PDB file of C-alpha atoms in Angstrom:
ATOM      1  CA  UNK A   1       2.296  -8.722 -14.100  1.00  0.00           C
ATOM      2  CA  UNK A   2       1.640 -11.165 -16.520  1.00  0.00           C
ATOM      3  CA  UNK A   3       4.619 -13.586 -17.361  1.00  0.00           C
ATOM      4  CA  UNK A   4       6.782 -12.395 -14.407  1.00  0.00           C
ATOM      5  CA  UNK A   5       6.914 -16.203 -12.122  1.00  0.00           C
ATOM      6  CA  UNK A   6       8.156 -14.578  -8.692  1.00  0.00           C
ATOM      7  CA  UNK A   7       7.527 -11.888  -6.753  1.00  0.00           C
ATOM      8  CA  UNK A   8      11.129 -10.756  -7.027  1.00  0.00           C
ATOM      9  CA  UNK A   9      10.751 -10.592 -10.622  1.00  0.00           C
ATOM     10  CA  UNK A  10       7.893  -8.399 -10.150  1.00  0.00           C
ATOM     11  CA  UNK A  11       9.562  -5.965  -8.183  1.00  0.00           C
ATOM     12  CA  UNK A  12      12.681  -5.758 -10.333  1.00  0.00           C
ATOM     13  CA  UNK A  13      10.472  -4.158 -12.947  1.00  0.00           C
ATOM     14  CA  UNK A  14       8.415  -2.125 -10.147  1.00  0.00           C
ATOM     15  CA  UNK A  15       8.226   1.627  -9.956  1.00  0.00           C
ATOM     16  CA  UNK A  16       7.585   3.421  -6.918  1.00  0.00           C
ATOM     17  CA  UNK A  17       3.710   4.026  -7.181  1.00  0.00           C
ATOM     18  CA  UNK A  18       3.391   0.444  -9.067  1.00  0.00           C
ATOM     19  CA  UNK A  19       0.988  -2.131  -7.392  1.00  0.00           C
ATOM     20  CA  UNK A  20       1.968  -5.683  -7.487  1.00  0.00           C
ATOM     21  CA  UNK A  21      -1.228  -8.260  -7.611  1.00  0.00           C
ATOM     22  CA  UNK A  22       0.015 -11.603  -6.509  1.00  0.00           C
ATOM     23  CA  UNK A  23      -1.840 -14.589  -7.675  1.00  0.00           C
ATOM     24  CA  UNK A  24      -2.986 -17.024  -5.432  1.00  0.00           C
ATOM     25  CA  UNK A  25      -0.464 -20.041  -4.870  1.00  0.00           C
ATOM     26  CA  UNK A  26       2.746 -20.806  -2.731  1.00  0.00           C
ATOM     27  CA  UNK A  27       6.306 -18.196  -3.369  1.00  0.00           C
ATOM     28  CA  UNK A  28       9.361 -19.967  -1.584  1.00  0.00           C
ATOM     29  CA  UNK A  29      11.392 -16.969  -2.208  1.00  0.00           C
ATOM     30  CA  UNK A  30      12.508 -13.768  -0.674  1.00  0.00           C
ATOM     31  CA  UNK A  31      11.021 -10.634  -0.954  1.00  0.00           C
ATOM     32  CA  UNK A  32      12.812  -7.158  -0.362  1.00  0.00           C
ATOM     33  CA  UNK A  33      10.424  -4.510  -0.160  1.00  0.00           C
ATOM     34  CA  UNK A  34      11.035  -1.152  -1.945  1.00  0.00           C
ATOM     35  CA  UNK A  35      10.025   2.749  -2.218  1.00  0.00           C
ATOM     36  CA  UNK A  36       6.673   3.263  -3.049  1.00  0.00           C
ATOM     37  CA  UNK A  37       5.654  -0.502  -3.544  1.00  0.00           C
ATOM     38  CA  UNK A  38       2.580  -1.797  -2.769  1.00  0.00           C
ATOM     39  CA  UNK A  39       2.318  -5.717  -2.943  1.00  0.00           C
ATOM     40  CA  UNK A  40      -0.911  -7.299  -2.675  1.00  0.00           C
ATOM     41  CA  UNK A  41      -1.771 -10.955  -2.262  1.00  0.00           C
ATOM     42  CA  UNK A  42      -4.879 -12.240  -2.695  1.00  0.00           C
ATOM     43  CA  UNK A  43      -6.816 -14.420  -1.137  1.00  0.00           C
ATOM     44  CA  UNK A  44      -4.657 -17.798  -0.841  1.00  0.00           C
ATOM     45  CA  UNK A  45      -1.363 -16.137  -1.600  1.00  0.00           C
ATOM     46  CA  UNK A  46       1.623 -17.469   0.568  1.00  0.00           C
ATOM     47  CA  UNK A  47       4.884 -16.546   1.268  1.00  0.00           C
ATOM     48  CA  UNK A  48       7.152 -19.375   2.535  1.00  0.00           C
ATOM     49  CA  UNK A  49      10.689 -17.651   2.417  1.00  0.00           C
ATOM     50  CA  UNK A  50      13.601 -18.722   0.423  1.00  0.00           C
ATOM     51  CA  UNK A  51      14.086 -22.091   2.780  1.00  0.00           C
ATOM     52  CA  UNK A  52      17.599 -20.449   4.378  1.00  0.00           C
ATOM     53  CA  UNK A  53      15.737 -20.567   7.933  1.00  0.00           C
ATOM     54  CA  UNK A  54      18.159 -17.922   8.768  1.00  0.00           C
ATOM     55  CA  UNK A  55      16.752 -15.188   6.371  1.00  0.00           C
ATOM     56  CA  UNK A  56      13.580 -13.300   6.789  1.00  0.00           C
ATOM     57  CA  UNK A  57      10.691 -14.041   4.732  1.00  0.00           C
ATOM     58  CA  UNK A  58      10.509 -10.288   3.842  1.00  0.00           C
ATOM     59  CA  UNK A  59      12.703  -7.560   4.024  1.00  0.00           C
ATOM     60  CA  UNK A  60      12.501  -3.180   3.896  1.00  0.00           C
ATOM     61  CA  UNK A  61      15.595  -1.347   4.913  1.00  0.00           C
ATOM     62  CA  UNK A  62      15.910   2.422   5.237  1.00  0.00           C
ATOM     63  CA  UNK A  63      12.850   2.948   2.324  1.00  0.00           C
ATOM     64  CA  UNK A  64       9.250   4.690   2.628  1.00  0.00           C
ATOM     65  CA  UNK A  65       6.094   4.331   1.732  1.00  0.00           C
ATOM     66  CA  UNK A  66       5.965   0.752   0.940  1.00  0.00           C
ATOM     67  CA  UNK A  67       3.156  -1.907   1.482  1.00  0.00           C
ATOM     68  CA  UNK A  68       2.283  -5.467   1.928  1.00  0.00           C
ATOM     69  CA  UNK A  69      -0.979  -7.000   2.420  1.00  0.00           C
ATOM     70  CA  UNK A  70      -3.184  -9.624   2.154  1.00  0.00           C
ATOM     71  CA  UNK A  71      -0.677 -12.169   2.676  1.00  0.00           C
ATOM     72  CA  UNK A  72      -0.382 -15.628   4.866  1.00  0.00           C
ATOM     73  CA  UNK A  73       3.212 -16.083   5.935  1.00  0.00           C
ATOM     74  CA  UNK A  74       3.850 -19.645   7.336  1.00  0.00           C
ATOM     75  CA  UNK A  75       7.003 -22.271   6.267  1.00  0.00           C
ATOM     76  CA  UNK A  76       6.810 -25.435   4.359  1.00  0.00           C
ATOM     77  CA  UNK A  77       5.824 -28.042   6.700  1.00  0.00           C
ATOM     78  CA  UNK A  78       8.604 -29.488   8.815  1.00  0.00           C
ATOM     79  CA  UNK A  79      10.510 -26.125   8.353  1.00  0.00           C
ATOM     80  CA  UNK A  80      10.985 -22.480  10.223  1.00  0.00           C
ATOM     81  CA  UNK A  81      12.348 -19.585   9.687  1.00  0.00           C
ATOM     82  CA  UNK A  82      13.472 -17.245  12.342  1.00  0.00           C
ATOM     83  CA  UNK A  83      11.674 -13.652  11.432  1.00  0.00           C
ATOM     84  CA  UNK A  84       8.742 -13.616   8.756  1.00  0.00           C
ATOM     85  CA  UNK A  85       9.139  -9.862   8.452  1.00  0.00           C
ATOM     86  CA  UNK A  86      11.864  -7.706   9.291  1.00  0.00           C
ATOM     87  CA  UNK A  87      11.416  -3.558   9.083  1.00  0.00           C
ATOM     88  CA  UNK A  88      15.042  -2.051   9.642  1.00  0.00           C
ATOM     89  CA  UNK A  89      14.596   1.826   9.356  1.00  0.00           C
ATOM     90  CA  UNK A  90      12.105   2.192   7.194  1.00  0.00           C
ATOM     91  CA  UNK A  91       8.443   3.650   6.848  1.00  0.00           C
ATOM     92  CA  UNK A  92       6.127   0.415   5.666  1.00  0.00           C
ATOM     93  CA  UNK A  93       2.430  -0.607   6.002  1.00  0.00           C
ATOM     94  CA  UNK A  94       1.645  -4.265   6.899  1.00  0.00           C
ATOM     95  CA  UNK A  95      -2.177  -5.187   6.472  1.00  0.00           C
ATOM     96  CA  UNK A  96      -3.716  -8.518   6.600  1.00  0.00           C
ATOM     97  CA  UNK A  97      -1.056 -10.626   7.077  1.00  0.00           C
ATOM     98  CA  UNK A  98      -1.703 -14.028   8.382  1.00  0.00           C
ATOM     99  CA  UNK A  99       1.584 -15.232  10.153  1.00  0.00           C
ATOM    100  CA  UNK A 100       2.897 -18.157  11.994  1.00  0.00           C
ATOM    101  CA  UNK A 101       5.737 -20.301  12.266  1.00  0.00           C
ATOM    102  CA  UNK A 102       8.747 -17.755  13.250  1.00  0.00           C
ATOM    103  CA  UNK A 103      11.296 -19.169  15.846  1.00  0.00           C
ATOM    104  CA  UNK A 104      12.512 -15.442  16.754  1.00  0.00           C
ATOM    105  CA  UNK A 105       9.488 -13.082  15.608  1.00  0.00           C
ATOM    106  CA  UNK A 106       6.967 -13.190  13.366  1.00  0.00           C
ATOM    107  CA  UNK A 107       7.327  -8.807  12.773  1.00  0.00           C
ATOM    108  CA  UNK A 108      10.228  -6.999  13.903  1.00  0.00           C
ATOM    109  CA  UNK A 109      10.788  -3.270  13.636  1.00  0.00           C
ATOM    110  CA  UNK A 110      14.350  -2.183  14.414  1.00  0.00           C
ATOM    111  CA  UNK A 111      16.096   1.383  14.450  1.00  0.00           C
ATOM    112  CA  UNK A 112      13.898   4.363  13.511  1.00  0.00           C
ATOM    113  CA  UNK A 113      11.221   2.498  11.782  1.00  0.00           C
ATOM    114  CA  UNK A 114       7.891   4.548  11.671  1.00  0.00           C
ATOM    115  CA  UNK A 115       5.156   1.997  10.135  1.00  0.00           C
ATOM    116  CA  UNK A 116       2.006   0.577  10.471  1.00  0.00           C
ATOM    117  CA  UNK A 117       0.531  -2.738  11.666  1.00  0.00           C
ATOM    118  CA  UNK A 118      -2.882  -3.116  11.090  1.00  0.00           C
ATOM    119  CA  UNK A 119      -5.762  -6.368  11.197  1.00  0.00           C
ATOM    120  CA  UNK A 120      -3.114  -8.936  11.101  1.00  0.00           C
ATOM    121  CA  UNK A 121      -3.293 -12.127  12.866  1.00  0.00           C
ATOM    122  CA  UNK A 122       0.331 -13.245  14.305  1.00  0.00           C
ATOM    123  CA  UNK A 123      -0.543 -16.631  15.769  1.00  0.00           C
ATOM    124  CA  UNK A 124       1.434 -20.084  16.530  1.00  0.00           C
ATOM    125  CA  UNK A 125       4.895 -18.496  16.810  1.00  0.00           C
ATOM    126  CA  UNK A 126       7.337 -20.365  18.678  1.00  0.00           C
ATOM    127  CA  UNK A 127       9.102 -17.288  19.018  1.00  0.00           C
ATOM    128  CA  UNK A 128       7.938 -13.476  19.960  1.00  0.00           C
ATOM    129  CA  UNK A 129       4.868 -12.065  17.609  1.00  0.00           C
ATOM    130  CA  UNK A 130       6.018  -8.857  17.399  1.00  0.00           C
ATOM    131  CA  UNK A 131       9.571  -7.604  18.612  1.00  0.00           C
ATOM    132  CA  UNK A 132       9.690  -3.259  18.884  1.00  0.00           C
ATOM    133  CA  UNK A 133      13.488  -2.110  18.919  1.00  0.00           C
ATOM    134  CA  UNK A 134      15.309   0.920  18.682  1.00  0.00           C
ATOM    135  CA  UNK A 135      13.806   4.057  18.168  1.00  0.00           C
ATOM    136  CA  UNK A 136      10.670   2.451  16.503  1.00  0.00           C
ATOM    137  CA  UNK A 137       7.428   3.503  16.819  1.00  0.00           C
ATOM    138  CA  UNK A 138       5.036   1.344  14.796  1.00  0.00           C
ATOM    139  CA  UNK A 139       1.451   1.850  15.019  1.00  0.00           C
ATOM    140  CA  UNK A 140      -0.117  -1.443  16.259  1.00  0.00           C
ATOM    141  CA  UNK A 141      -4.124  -1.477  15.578  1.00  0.00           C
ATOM    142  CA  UNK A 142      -6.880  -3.802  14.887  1.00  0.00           C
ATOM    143  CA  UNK A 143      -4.091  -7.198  15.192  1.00  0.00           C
ATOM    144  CA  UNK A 144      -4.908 -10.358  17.058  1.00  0.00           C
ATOM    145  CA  UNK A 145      -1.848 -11.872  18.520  1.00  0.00           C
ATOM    146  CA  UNK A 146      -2.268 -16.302  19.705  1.00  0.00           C
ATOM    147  CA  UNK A 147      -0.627 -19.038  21.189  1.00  0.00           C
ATOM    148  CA  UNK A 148       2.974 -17.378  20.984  1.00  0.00           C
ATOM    149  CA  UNK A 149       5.996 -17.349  23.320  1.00  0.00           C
ATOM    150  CA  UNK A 150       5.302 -14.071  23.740  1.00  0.00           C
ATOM    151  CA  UNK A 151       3.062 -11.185  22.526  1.00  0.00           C
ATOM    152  CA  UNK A 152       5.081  -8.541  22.238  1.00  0.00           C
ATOM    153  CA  UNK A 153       9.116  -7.540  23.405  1.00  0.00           C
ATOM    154  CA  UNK A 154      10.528  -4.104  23.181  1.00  0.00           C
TER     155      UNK A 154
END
């Protein structure tokens, strides 16, 4: 929305059913995904995370229906962060998400997380691309995983 700086900002005023259009240009911030949320970046939108290497970039815990897409998800240079997106019980959709950097995973889905992973490319990860624990049951289509420690650990 216009006048709203952060993506957090955005969301604070968000309804479930709202879509959030993110302007291209760098966010070094956190974002919490919730109910019924859709956030889209486009084209040259990135996240960066807060720079606390220790916190995901994003964030959904025990919520539905929420999306993200069209994001790249990388650190500032000469930093990491451990997870770029963390799903703890929770129902999202990831699409188009351009990821690298993450030490520990660039995705992970933990407890009884139902969701979707679609036509994102998890690349250059010193850590695990995509890490299944739990009870989840993501649906993985249409993603290109690269030059990672690992593809994929459940």
């Amino acid at each position: 929305p216009e006048g709203i700086a952060t993506i957090a900002g955005a969301l604070e005023q968000a309804r479930p059913g709202d879509e959030i259009v993110v302007s291209p240009g760098d966010y070094r911030e956190h974002v919490t995904l919730q109910t019924g949320v859709t956030i889209t970046g486009v084209p040259g939108a990135v996240l960066l995370g807060s720079g606390n290497p220790n916190e995901p970039v994003v964030t959904a815990s025990n919520i539905n229906g929420a999306s993200l897409r069209g994001f790249a998800i990388h650190p500032d240079a000469g930093k990491w962060f451990d997870r770029a997106i963390q799903i703890d019980n929770s129902q999202v959709y990831l699409e188009n998400l351009d990821i690298n950097g993450a030490t520990v995973a660039a995705v992970e889905f933990n407890g009884a997380s139902d969701s979707v992973l679609r036509s994102s490319f998890l690349h250059a990860n010193s850590g695990t691309a995509l890490v299944i624990d739990g009870l989840s049951a993501p649906l993985v289509e249409h993603n290109q995983f690269s030059g990672n420690k690992r593809a994929v650990d459940w």
